[in-house]
mmCIF file of C-alpha atoms in Angstrom:
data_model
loop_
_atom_site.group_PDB
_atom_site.id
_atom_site.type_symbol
_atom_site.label_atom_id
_atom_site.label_comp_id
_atom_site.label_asym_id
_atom_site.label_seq_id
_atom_site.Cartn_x
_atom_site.Cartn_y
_atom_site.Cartn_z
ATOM 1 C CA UNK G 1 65.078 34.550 -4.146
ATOM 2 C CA UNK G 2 65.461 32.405 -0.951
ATOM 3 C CA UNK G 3 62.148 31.667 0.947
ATOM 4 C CA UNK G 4 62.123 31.774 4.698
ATOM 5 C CA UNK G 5 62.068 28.265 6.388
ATOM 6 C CA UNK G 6 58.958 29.442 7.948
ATOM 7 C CA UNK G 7 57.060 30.093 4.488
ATOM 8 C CA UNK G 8 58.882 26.843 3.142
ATOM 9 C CA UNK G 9 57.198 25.033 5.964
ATOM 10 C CA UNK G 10 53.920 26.260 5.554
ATOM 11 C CA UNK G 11 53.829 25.442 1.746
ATOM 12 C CA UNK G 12 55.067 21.698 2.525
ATOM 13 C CA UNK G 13 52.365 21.810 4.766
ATOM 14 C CA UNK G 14 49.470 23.432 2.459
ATOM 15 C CA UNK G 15 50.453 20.689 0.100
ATOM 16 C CA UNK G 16 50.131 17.548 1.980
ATOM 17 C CA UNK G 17 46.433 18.922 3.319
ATOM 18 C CA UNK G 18 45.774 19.389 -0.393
ATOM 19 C CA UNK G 19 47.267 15.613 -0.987
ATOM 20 C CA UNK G 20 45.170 13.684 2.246
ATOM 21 C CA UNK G 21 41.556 15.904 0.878
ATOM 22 C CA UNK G 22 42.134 14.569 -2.432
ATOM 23 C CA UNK G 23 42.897 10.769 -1.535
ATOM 24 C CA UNK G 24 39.801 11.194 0.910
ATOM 25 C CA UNK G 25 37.657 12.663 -1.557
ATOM 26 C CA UNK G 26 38.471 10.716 -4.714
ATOM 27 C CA UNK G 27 37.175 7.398 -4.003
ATOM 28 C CA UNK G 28 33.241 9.699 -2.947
ATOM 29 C CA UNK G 29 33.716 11.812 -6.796
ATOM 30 C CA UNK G 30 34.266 8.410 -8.235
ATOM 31 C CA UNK G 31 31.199 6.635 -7.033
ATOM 32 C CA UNK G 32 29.019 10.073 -7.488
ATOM 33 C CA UNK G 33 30.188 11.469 -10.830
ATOM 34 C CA UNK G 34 29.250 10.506 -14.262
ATOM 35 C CA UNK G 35 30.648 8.247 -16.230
ATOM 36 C CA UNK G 36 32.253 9.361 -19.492
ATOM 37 C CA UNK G 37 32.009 7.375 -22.926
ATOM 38 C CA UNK G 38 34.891 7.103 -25.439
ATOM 39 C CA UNK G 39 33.284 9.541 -27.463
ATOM 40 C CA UNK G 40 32.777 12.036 -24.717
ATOM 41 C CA UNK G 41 29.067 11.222 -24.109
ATOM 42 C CA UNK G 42 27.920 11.476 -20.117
ATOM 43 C CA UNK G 43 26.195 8.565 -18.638
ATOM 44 C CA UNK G 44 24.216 9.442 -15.787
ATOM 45 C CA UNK G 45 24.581 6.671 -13.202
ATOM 46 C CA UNK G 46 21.816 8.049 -10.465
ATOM 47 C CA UNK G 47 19.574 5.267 -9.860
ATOM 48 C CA UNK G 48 17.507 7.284 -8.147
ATOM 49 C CA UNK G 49 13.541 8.436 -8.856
ATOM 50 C CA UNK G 50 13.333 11.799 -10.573
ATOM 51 C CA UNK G 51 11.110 14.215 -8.572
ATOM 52 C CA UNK G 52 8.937 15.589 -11.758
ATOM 53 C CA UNK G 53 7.176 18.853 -11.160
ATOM 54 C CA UNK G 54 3.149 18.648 -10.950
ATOM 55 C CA UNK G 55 1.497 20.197 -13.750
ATOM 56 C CA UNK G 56 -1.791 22.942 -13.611
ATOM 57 C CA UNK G 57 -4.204 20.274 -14.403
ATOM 58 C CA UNK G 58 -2.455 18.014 -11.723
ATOM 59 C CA UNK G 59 -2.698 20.944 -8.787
ATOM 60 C CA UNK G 60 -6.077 21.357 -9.875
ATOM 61 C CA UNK G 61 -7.544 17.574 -9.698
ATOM 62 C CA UNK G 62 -5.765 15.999 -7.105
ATOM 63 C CA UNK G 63 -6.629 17.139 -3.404
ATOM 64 C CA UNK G 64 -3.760 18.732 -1.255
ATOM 65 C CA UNK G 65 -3.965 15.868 1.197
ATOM 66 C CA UNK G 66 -3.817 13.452 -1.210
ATOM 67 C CA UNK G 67 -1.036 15.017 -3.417
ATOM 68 C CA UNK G 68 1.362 15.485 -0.582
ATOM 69 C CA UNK G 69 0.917 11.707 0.538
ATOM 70 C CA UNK G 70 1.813 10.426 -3.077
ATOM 71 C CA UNK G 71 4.748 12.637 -3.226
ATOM 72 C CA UNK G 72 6.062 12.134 0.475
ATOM 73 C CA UNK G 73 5.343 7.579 -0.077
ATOM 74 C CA UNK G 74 6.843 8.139 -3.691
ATOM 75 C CA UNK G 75 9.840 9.072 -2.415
ATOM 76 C CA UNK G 76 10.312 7.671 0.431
ATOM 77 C CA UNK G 77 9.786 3.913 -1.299
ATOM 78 C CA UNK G 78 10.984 4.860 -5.037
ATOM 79 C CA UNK G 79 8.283 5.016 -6.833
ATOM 80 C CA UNK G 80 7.144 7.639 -9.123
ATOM 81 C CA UNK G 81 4.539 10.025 -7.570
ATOM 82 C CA UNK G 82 2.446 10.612 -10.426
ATOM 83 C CA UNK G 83 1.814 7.044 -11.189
ATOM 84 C CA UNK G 84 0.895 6.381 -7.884
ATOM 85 C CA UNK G 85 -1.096 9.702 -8.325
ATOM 86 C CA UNK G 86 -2.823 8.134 -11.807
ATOM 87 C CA UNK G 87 -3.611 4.982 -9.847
ATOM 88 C CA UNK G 88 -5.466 6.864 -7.063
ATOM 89 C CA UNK G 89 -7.230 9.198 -9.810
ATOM 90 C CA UNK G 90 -8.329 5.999 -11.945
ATOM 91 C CA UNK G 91 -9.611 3.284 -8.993
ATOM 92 C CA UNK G 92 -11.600 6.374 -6.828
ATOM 93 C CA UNK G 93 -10.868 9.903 -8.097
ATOM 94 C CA UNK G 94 -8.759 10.275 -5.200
ATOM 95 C CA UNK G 95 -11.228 9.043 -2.672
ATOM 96 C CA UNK G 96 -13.957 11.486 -3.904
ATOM 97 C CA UNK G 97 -15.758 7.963 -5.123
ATOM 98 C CA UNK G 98 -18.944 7.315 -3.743
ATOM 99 C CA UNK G 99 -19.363 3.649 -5.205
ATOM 100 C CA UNK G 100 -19.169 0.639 -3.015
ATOM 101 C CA UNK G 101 -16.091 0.161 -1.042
ATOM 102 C CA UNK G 102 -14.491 2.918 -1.209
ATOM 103 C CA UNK G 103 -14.916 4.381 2.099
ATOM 104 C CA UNK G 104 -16.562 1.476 4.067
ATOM 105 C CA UNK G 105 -16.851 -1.947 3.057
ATOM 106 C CA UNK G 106 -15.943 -3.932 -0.419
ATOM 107 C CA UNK G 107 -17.038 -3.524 -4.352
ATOM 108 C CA UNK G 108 -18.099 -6.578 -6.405
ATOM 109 C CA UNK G 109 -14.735 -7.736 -6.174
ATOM 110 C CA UNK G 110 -13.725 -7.646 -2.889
ATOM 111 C CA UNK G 111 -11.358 -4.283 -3.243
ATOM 112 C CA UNK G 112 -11.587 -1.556 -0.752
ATOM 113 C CA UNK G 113 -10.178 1.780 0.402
ATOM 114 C CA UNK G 114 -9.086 4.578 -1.727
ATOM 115 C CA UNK G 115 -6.237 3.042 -3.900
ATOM 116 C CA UNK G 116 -8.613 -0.119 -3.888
ATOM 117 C CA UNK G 117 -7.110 -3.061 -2.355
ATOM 118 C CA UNK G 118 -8.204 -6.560 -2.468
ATOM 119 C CA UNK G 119 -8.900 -7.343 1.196
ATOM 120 C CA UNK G 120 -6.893 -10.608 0.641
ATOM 121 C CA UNK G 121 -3.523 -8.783 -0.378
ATOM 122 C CA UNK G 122 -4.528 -6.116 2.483
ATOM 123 C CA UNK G 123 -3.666 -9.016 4.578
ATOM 124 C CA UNK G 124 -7.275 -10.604 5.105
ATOM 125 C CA UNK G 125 -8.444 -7.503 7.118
ATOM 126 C CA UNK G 126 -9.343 -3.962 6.869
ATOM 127 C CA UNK G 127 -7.633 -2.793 10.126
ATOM 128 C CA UNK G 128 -4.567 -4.593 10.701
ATOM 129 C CA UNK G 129 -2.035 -3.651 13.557
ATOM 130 C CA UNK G 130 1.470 -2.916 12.693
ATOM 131 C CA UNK G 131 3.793 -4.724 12.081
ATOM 132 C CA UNK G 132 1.946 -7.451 12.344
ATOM 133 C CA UNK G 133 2.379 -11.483 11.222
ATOM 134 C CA UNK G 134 0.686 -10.824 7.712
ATOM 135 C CA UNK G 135 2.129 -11.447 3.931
ATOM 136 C CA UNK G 136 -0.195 -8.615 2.525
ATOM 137 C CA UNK G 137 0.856 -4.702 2.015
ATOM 138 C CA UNK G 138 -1.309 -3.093 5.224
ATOM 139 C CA UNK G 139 1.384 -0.085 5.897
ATOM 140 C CA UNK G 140 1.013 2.142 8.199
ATOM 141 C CA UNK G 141 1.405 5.802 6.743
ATOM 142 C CA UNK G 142 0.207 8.005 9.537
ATOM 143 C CA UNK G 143 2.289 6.552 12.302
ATOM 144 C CA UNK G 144 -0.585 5.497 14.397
ATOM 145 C CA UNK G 145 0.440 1.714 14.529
ATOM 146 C CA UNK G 146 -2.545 0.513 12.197
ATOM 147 C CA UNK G 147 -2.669 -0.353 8.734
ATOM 148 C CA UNK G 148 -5.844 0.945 7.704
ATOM 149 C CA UNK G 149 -7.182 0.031 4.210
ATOM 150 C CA UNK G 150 -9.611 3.085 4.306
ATOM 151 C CA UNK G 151 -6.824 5.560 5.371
ATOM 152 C CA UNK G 152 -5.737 7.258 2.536
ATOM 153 C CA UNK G 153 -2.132 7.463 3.847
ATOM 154 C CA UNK G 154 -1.769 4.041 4.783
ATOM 155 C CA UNK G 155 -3.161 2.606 1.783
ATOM 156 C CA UNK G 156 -1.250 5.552 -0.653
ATOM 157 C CA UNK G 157 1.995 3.419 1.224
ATOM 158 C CA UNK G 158 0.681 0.216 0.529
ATOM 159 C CA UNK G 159 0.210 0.930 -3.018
ATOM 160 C CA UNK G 160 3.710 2.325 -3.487
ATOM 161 C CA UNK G 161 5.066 -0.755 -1.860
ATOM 162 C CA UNK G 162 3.108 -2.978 -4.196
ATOM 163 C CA UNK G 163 4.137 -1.071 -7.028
ATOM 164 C CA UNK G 164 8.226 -1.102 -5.900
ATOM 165 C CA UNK G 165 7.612 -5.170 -5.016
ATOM 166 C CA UNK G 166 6.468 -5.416 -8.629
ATOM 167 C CA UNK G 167 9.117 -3.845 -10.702
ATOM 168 C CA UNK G 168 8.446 0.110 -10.497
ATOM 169 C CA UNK G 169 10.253 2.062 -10.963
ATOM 170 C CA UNK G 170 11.984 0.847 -13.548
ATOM 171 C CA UNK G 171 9.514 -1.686 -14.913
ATOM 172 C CA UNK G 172 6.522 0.171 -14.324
ATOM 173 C CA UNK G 173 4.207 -0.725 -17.049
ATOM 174 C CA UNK G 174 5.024 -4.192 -15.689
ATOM 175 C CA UNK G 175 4.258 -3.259 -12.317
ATOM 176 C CA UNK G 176 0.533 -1.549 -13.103
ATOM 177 C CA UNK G 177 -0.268 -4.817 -15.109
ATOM 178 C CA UNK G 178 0.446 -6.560 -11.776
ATOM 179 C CA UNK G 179 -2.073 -4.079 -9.472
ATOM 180 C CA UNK G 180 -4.696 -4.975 -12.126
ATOM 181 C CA UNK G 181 -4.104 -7.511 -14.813
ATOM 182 C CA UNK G 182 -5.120 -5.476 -18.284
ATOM 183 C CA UNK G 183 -3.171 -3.267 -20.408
ATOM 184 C CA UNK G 184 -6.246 -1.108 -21.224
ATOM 185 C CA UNK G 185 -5.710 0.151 -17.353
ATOM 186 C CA UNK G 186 -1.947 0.413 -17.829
ATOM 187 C CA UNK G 187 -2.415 2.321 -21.130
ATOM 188 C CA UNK G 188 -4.959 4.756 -18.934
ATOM 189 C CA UNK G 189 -2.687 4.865 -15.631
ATOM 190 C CA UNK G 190 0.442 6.176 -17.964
ATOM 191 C CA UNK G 191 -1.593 8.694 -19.709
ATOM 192 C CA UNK G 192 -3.109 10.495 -16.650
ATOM 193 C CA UNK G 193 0.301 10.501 -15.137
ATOM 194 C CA UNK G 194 1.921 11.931 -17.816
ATOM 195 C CA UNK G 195 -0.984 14.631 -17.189
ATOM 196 C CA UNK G 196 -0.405 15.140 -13.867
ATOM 197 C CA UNK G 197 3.749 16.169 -14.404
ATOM 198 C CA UNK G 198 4.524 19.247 -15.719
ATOM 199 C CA UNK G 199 7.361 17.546 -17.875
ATOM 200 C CA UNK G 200 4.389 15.646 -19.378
ATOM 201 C CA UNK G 201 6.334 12.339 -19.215
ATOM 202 C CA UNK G 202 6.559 9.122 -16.904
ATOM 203 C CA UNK G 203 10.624 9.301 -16.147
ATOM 204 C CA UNK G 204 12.164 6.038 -15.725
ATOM 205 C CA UNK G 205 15.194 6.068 -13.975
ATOM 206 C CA UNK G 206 19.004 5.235 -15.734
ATOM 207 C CA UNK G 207 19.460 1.869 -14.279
ATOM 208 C CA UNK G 208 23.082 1.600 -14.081
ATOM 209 C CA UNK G 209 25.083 -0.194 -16.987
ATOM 210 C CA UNK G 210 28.298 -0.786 -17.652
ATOM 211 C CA UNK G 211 29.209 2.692 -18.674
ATOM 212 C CA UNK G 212 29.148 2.900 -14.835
ATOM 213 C CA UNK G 213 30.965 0.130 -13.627
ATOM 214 C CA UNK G 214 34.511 1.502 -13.250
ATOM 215 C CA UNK G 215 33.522 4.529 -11.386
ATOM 216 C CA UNK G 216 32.314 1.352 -8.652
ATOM 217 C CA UNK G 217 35.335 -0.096 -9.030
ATOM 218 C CA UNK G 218 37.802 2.380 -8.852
ATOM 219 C CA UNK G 219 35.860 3.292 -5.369
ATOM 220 C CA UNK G 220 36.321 -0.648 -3.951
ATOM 221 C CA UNK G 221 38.451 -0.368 -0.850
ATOM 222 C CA UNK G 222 40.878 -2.993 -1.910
ATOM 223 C CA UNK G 223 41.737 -5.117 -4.852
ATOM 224 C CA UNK G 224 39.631 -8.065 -3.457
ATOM 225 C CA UNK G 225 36.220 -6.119 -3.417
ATOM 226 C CA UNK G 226 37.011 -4.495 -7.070
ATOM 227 C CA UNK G 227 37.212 -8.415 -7.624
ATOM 228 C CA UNK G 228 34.032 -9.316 -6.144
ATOM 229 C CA UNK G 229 32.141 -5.873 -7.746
ATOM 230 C CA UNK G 230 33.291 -6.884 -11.354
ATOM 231 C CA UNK G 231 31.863 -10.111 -11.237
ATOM 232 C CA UNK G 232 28.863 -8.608 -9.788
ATOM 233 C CA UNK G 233 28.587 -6.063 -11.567
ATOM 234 C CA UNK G 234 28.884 -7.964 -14.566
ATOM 235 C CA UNK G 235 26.011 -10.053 -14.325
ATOM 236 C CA UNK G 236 23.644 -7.035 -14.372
ATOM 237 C CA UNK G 237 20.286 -7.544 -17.104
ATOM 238 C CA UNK G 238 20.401 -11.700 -16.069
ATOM 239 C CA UNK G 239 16.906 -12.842 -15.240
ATOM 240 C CA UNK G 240 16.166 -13.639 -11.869
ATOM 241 C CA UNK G 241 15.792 -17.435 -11.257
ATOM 242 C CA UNK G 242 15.439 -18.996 -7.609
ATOM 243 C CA UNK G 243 18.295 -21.172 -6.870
ATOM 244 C CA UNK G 244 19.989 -19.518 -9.903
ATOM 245 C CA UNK G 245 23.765 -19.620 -9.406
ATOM 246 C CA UNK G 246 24.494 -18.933 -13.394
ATOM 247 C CA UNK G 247 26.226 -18.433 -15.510
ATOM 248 C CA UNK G 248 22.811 -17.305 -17.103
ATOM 249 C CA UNK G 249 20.470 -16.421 -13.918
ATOM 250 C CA UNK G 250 20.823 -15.920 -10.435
ATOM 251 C CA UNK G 251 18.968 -15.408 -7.032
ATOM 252 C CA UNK G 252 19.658 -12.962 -4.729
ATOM 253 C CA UNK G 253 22.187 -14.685 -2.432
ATOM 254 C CA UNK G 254 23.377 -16.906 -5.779
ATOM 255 C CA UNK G 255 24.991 -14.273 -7.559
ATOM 256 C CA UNK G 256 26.545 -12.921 -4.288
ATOM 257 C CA UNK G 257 27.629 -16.645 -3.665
ATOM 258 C CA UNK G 258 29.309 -16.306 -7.160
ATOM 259 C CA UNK G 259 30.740 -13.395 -7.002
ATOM 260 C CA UNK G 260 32.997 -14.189 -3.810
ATOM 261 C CA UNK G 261 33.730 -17.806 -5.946
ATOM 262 C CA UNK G 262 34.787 -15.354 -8.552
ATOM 263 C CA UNK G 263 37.701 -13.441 -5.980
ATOM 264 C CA UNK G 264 38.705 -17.336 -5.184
ATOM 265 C CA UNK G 265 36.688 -17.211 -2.138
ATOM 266 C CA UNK G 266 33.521 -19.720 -0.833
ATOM 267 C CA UNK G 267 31.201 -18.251 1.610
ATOM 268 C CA UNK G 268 27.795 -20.055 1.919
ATOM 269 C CA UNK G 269 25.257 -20.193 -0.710
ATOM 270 C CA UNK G 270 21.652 -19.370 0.567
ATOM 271 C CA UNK G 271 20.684 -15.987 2.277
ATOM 272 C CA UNK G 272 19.796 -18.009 5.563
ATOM 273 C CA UNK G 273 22.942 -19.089 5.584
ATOM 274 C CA UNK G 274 25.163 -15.976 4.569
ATOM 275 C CA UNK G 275 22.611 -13.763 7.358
ATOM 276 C CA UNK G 276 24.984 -15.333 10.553
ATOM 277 C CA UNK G 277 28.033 -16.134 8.365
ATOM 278 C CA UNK G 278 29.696 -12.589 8.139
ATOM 279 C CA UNK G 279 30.596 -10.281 10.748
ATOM 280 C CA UNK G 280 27.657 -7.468 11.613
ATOM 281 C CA UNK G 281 28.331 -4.034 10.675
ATOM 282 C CA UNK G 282 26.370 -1.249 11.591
ATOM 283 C CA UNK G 283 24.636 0.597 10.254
ATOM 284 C CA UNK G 284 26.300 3.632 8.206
ATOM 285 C CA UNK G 285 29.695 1.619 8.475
ATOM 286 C CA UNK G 286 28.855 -0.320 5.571
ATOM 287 C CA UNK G 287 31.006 -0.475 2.844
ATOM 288 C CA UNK G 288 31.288 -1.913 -0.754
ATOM 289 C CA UNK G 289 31.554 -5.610 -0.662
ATOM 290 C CA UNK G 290 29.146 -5.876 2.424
ATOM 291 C CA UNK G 291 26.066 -7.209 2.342
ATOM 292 C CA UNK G 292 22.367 -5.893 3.008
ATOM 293 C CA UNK G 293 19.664 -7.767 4.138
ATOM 294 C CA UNK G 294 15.472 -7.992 4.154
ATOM 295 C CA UNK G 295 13.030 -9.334 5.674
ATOM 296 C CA UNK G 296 11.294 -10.658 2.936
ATOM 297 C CA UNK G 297 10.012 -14.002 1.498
ATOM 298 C CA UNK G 298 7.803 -16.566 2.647
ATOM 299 C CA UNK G 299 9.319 -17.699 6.171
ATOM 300 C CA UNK G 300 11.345 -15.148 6.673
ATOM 301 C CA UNK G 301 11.815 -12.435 9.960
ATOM 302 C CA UNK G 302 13.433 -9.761 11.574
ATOM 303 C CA UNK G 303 15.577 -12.284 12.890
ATOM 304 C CA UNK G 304 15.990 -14.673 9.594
ATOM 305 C CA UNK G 305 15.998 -12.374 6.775
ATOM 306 C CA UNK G 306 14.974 -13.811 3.130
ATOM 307 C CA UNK G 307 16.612 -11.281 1.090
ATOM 308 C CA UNK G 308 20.376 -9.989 0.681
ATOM 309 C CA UNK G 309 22.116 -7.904 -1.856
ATOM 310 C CA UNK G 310 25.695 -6.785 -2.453
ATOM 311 C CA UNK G 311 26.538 -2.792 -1.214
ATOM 312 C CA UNK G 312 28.746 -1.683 -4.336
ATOM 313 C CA UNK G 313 28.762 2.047 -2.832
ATOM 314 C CA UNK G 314 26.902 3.856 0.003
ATOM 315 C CA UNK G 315 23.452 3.360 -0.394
ATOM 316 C CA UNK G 316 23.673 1.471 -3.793
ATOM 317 C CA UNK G 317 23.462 -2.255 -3.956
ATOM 318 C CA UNK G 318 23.105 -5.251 -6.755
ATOM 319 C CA UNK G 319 20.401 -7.433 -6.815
ATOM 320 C CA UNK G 320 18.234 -10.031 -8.297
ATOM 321 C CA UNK G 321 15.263 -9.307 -6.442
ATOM 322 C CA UNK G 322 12.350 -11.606 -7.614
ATOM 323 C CA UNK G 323 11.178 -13.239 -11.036
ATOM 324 C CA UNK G 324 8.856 -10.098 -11.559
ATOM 325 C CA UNK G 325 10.778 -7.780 -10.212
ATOM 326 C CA UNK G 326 12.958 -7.308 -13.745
ATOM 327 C CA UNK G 327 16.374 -8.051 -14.419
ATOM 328 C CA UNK G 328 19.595 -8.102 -12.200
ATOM 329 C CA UNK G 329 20.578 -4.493 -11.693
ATOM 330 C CA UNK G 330 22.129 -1.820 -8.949
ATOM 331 C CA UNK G 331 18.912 -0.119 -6.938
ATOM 332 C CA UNK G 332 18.953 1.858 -3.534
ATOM 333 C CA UNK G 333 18.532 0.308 -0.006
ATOM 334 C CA UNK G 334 18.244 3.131 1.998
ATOM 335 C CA UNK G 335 14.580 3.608 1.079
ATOM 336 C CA UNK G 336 13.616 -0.039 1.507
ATOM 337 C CA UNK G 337 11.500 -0.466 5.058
ATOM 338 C CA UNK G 338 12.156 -3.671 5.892
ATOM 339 C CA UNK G 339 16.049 -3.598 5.915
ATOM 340 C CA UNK G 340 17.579 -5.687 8.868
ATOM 341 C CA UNK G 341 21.000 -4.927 8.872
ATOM 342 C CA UNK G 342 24.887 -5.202 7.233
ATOM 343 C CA UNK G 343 27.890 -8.284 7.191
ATOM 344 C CA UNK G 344 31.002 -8.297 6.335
ATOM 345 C CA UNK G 345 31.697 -11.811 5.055
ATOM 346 C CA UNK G 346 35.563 -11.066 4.787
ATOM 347 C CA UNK G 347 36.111 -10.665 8.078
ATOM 348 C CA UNK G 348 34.555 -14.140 8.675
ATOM 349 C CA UNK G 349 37.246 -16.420 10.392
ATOM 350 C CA UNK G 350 36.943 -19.201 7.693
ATOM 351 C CA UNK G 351 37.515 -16.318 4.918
ATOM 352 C CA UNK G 352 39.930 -14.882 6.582
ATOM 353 C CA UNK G 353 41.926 -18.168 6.164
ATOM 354 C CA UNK G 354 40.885 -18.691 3.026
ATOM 355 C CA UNK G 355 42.681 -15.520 2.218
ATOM 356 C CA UNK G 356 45.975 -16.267 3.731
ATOM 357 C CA UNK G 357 46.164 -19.451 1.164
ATOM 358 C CA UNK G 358 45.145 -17.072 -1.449
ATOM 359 C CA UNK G 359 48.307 -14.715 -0.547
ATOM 360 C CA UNK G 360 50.866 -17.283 0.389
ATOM 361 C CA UNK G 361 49.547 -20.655 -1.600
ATOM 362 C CA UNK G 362 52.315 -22.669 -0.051
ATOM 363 C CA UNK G 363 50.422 -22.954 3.348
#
């Protein structure tokens, strides 16, 4: 039977929609989808926290204000709400405390407010404006522009922050042992937070291995980047050493540095170096092979940020964070609050040159 030209056209036409959705799409399944073993086993790859369900006995201790404000700063940071939950149950019963420091004031030690902060990792005051020229955790979780120690939803934020800064939420055992140095209060935080989800567990999220890699890869908008994400990649689990440019540890903007050496290509080695180096790229534009920075570390601004990592898909990014912060590994920037912005160091003039040699050596 002969088709009409018409219908013939419309088919051609049906087709190379269905061709342009799927080379559009295919690079988003690949960085979203499992990965699959050689023995047909799913690996999850979602770095992400868990939200666990809250159990009877966890509606019925913890106060509505209270248990909306761990859930909403869990999230939003990455932390798990019921640990921060635990915490708040064992320093003050969720602020119901009466004892010294609590609601006014300090306790023997010098700790105040609900989740029970030394004053001195507050940031020396009780009431700090924010932001504010401080190294402490005073957050501001009500949106009123101060960091209140006493305010159970600026110091519910503070205490996630600490938490995240110290290896939560994949290290969290680590990262309770760090808010109060004894594993008897570890052992004690775990239990009542495995109380307070319904699941009855503390859920660590996957942190992405290798059985994820190629899904990254495969995503990589050219050749060069799948380059520079392998390397990367590669060097997840390494301990975190500052000045580290390995082969057996790395700092944050060392194993970026290495990774670029890795594609044949130098860009500079410190993060105060590679922050004005590559080409600025907003926000949302980012894409793998970019990097992310924060304003963290000692001397470090909104203007000179301390702290890079590499994007490796949107949202996701490598890093070796800090010696306590665990291992090398891929976490989420989106939920970090003291991001400062995106480069592109491949579209840096020098790099750009340096790529030309790489294509046609003879120059």
């Amino acid at each position: 039977m002969k088709l009409p030209r018409a219908r013939i056209a419309l088919l051609i036409g049906l087709a190379g929609m269905l061709i342009l959705v799927a080379v559009i799409v295919s690079p988003l399944l690949l960085m979203s989808m499992p990965s699959f073993l050689s023995n047909g086993t799913t690996v999850d790859c979602d770095d992400s926290v868990q939200v666990e369900e809250v159990s009877d006995s966890g509606t019925s201790d913890i106060p509505a204000e209270y248990l909306e404000l761990y859930k909403e700063h869990g999230k939003k940071i990455g932390v798990q709400w019921n640990i921060l939950a635990a915490v708040g149950k064992r320093e003050t019963n969720h602020g119901r405390s009466d004892l010294p420091g609590v609601k006014s004031g300090t306790n023997y030690a010098g700790a105040a407010g609900p989740m029970q902060f030394l004053i001195s990792t507050w940031g020396g005051k009780a009431r700090i404006p924010v932001p504010s020229k401080f190294n402490g955790y005073a957050s501001d979780g009500d949106g009123d522009g101060v960091g209140d120690v006493y305010n159970p939803a600026d110091a519910i934020l503070g205490a996630a922050r600490m938490l995240k800064r110290n290896g939560a939420p994949e290290n969290v055992r680590q990262a309770l042992f760090v808010y109060n140095r004894a594993w008897w209060y570890v052992d004690q935080v775990e239990e009542i937070a495995r109380k307070y989800a319904k699941s009855g567990e503390v859920k660590v999220p996957p942190q992405a291995s290798e059985d994820c890699d190629e899904p990254l890869v495969e995503a990589a908008p050219n050749d060069l980047v799948a380059k520079i994400l392998q390397y990367a990649l590669a060097q997840r689990g390494k301990p975190y050493v500052w000045g580290g440019t390995g082969p057996d540890s790395f700092d944050c903007s060392g194993v970026i540095y290495a990774a670029y050496q890795a594609a044949g290509l130098s860009i500079p080695r410190t993060t105060f170096q590679q922050w004005p180096f590559g080409v600025k790229v907003l926000a949302g534009q980012e894409q793998p092979g970019d990097l992310v920075f924060f304003n963290a570390g000692p001397g470090t601004s909104a203007n000179n940020p301390g702290h890079v990592g590499l994007v490796v898909s949107k949202g996701k990014m490598l890093e070796a964070r800090c010696r306590l912060c665990g291992p090398i590994k891929v976490t989420s920037y989106q939920a970090r609050d003291n991001q400062v912005g995106f480069t592109r160091p491949l579209q840096n003039p020098d790099v750009l040159e340096q790529l030309k040699k790489l294509q046609n050596p003879s120059l």
